[in-house]
mmCIF file of C-alpha atoms in Angstrom:
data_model
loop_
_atom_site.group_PDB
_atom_site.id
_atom_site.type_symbol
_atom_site.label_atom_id
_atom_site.label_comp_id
_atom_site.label_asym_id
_atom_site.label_seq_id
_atom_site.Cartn_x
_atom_site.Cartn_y
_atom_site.Cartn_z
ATOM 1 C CA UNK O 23 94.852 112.676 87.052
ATOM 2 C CA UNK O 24 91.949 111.200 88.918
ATOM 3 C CA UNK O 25 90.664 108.988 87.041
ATOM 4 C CA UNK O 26 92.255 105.913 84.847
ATOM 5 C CA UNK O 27 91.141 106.204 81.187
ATOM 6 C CA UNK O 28 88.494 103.753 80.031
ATOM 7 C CA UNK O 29 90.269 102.852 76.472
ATOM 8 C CA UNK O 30 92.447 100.577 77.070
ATOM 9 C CA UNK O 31 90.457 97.644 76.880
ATOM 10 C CA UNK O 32 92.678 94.664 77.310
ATOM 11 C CA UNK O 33 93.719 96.474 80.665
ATOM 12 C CA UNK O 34 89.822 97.002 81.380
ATOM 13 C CA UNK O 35 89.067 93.481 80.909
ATOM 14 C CA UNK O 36 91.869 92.514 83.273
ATOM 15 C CA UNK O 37 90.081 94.997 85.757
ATOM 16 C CA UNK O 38 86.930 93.744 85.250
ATOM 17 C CA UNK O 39 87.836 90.086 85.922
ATOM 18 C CA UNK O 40 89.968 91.175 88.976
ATOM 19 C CA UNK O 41 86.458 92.273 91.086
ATOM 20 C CA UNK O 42 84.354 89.577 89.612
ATOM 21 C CA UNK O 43 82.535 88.124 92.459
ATOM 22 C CA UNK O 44 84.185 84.679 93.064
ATOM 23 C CA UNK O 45 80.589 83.060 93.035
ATOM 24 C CA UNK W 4 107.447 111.849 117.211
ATOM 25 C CA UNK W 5 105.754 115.758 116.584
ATOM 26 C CA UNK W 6 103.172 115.984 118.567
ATOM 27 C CA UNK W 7 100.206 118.119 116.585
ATOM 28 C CA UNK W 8 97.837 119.180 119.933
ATOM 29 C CA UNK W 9 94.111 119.428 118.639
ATOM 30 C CA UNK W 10 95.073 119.993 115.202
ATOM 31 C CA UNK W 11 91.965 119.304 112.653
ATOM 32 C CA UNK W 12 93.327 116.618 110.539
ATOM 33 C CA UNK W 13 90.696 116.871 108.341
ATOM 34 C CA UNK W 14 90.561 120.909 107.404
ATOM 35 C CA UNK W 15 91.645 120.543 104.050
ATOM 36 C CA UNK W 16 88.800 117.990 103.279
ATOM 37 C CA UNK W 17 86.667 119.610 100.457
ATOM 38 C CA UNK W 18 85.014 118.148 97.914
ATOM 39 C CA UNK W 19 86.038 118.719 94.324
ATOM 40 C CA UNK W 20 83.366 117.192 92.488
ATOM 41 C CA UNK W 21 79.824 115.913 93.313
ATOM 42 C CA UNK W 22 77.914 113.192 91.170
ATOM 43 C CA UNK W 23 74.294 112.114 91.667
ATOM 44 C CA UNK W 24 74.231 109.236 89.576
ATOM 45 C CA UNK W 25 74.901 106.205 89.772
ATOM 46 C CA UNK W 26 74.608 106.810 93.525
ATOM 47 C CA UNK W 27 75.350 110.117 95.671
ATOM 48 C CA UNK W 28 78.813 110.411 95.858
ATOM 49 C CA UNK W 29 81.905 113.216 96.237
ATOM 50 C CA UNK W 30 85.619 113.475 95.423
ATOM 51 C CA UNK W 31 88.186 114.979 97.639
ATOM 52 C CA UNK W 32 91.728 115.840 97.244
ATOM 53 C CA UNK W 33 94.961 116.566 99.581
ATOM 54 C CA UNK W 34 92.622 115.497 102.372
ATOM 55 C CA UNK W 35 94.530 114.783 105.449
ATOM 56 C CA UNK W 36 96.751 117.276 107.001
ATOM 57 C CA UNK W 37 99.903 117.658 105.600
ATOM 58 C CA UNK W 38 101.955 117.037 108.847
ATOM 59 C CA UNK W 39 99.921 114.483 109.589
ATOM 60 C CA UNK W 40 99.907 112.294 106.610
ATOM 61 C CA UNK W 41 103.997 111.685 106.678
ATOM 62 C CA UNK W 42 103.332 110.513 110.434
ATOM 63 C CA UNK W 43 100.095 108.346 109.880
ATOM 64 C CA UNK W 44 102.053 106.571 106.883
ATOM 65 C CA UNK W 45 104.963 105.781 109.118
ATOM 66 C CA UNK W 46 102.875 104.759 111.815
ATOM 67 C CA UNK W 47 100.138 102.588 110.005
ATOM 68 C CA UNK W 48 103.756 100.655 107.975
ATOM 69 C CA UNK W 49 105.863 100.299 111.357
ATOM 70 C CA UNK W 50 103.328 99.986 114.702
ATOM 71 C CA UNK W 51 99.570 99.219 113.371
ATOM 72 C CA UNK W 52 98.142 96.293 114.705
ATOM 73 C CA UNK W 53 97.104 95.007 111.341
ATOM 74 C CA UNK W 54 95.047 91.681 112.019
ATOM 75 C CA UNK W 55 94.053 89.837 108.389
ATOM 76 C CA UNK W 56 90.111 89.284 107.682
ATOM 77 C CA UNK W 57 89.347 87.134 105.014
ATOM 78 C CA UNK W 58 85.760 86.674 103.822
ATOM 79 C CA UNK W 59 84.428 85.594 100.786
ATOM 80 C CA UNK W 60 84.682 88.026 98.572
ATOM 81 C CA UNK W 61 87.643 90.117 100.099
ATOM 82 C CA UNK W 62 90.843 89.467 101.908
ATOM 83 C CA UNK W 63 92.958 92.380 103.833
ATOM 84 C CA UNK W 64 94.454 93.345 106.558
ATOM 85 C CA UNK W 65 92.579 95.612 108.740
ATOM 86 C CA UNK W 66 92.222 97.289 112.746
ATOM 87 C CA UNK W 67 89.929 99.179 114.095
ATOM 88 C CA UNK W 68 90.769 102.881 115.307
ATOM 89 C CA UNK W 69 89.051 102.570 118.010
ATOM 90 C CA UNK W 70 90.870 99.787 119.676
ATOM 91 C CA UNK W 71 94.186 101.169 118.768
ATOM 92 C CA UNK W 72 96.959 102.820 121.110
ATOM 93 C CA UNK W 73 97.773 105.543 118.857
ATOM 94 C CA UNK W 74 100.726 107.526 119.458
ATOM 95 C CA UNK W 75 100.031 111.196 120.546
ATOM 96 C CA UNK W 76 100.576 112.950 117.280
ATOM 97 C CA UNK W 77 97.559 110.938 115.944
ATOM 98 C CA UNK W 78 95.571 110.961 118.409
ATOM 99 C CA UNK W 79 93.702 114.224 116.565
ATOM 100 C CA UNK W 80 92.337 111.322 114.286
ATOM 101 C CA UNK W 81 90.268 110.128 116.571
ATOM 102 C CA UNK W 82 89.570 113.303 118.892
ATOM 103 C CA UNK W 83 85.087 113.422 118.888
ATOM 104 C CA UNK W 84 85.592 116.950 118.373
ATOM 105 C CA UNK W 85 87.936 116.719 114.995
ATOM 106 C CA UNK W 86 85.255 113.338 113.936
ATOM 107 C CA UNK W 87 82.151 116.190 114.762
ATOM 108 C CA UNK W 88 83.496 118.361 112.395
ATOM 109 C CA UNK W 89 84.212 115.391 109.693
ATOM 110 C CA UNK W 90 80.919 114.263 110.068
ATOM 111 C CA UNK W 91 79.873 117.922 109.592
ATOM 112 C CA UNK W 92 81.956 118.295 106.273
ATOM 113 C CA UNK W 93 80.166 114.684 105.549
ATOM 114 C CA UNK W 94 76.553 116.293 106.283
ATOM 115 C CA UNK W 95 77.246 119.235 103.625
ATOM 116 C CA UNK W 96 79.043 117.292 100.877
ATOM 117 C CA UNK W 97 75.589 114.927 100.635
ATOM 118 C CA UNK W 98 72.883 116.355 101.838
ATOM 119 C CA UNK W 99 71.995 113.942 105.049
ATOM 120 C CA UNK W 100 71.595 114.484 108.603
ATOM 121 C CA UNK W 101 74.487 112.280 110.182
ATOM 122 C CA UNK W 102 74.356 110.870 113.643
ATOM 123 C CA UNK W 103 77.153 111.468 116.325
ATOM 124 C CA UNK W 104 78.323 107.878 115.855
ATOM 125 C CA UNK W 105 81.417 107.052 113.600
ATOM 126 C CA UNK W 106 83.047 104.033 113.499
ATOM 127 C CA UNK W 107 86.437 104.351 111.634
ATOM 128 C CA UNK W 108 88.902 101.190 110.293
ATOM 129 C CA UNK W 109 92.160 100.775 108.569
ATOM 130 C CA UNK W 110 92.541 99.134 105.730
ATOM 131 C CA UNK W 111 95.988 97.560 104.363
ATOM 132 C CA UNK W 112 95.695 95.959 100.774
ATOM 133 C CA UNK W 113 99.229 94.059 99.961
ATOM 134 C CA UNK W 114 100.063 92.631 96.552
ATOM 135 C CA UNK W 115 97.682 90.036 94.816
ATOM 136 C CA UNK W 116 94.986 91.125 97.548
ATOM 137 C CA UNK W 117 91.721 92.961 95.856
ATOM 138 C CA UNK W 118 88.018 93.944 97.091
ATOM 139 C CA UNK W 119 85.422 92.080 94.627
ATOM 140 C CA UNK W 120 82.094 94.113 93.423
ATOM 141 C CA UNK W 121 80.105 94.649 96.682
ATOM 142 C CA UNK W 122 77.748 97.589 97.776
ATOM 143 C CA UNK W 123 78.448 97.686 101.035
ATOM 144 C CA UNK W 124 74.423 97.404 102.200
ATOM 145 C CA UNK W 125 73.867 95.983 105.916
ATOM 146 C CA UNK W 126 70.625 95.422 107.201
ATOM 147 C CA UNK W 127 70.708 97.960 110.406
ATOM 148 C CA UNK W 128 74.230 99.495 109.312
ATOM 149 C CA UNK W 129 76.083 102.284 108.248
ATOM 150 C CA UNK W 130 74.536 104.483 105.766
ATOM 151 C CA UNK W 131 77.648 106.624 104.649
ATOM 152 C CA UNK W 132 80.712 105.958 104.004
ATOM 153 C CA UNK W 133 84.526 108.205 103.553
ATOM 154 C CA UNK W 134 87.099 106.831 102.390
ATOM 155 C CA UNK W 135 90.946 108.295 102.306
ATOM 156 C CA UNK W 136 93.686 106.930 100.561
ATOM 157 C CA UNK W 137 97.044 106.730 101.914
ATOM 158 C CA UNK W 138 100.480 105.738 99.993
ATOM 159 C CA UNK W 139 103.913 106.472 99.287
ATOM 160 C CA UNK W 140 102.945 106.813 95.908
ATOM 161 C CA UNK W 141 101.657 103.988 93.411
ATOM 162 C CA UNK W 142 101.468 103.980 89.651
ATOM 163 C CA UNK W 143 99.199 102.630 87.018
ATOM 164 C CA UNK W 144 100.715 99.407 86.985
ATOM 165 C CA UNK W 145 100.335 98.683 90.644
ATOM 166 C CA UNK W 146 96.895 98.501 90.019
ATOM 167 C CA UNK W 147 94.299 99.078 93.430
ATOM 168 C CA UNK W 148 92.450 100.944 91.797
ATOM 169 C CA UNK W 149 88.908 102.255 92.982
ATOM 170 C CA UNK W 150 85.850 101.030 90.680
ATOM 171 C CA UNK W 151 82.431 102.182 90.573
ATOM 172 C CA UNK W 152 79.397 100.850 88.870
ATOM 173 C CA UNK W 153 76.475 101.431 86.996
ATOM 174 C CA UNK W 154 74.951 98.588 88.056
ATOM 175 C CA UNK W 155 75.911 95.163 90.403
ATOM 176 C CA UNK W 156 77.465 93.839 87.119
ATOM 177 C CA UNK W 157 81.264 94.708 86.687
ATOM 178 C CA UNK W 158 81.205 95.591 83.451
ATOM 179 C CA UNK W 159 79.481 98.161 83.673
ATOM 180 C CA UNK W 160 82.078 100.493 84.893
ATOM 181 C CA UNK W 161 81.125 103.737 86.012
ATOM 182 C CA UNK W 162 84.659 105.633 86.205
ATOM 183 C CA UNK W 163 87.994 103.992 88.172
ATOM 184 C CA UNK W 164 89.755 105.825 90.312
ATOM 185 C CA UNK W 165 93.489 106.245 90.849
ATOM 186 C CA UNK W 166 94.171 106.235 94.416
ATOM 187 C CA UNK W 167 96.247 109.380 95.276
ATOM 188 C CA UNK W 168 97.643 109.704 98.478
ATOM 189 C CA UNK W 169 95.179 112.366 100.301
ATOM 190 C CA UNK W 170 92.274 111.952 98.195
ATOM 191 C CA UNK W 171 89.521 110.134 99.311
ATOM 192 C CA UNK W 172 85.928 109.124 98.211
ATOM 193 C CA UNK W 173 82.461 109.644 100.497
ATOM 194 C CA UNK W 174 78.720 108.191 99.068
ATOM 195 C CA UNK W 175 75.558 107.566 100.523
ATOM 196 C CA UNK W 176 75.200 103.849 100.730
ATOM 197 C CA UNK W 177 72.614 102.259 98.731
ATOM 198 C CA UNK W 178 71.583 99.196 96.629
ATOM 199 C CA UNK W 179 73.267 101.316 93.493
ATOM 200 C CA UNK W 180 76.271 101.898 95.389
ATOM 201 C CA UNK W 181 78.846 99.438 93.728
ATOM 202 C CA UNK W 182 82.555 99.368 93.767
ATOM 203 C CA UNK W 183 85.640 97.350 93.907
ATOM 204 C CA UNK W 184 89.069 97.436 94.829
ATOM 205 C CA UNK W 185 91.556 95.912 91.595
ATOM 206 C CA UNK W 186 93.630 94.002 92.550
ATOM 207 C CA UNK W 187 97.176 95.631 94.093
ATOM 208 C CA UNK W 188 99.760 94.397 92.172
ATOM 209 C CA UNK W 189 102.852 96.448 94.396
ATOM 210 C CA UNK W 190 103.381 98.745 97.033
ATOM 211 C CA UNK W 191 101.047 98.970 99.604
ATOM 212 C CA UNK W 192 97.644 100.446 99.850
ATOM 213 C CA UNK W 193 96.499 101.830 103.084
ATOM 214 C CA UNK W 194 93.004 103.211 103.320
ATOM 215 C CA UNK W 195 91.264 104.655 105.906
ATOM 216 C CA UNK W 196 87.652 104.131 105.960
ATOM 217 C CA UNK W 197 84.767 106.253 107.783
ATOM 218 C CA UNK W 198 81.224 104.613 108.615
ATOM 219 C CA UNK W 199 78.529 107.540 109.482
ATOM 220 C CA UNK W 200 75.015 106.670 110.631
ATOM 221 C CA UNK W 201 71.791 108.822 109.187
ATOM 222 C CA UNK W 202 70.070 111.058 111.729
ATOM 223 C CA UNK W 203 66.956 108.791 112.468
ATOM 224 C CA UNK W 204 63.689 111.438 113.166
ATOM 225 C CA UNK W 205 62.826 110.612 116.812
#
């Protein structure tokens, strides 16, 4: 499928903080 | 090496879904021409002439097209005729008037390399952008996955993307249009990215 499920939110966090600007 | 004489690469380019909002922007699937996209992936792992470009807030490997000797069963990638006809696709998918320029990059993300939040807004520069995915196939846990926002905060995650092999992305760049890359965790994630120019009124 296309897109990646938004309910996993441990793994969403981990996304989140992997395209934080470093700034 | 098959050599694929003035094949379109990009014929089976259609978009299969069309959002307004957050920002203008299309999906695409199975994008690249199947004979071509074995080829391209053998070509962009064994003979690119990946340089690495590290800025602030992303580091990659990356070449442009343009400057590349491509072997002759690629060369269709490049042909102005076969980039017309993507830029005509381009022109229908969002509703602008494209100029004849396109500038056109590859992108190589390796393990522990991502793309932070960005919007990809240049004074003076490109307007639209395509992107394609190519791999030989990663899963959820390899992670690379393309984000888009609601808004320049990245929390505020509009959808993520897998990236399939063959599908791709285009939007209208604007101050809403925010995405990432997540960070590739294996395999390798080759991308190749279109830059179109809107049709100023002379």
């Amino acid at each position: 499928a296309r897109d990646l499920p938004l309910t996993d939110s441990v793994a969403l966090q981990r996304l989140i903080a992997e395209v934080r600007q470093r700034d | 090496m098959p050599v694929l004489d003035r094949l379109d690469p990009y014929a089976r380019l259609e978009p299969v879904e069309s959002v307004t909002a957050p920002f203008r922007y299309f999906v695409a699937e199975h994008c690249l021409n199947a004979a071509i996209e074995p080829v391209l992936l053998d070509w962009l792992e064994a003979d690119a002439p990946w340089a690495l470009v590290e800025t602030d807030f992303y580091e990659q490997f990356e070449f442009d097209l343009r400057d590349a000797d491509l072997p002759p069963a690629l060369a269709c990638l490049v042909d102005p005729d076969m980039l017309a006809r993507l830029r005509r696709k381009m022109e229908q998918a969002l509703g602008d008037a494209l100029a004849p320029h396109i500038q056109m990059v590859a992108h190589r993300l390796d393990p522990g390399q991502r793309i932070a939040i960005h919007n990809d807004m240049r004074e003076g520069g490109e307007t639209h952008r395509l992107t394609i995915q190519l791999n030989r196939g990663l899963d959820d846990a390899d992670g690379g996955f393309f984000m888009l926002f609601n808004s320049d905060d990245a929390e505020d995650i509009h959808r993520i993307l897998r990236p399939v092999s063959g599908s791709a992305i285009g939007f209208a760049i604007s101050p809403a249009s925010h995405h990432a890359v997540s960070r590739l965790h294996g395999g390798t994630r080759f991308t190749l990215v279109y830059s179109f120019f809107a049709k100023r009124d002379e």
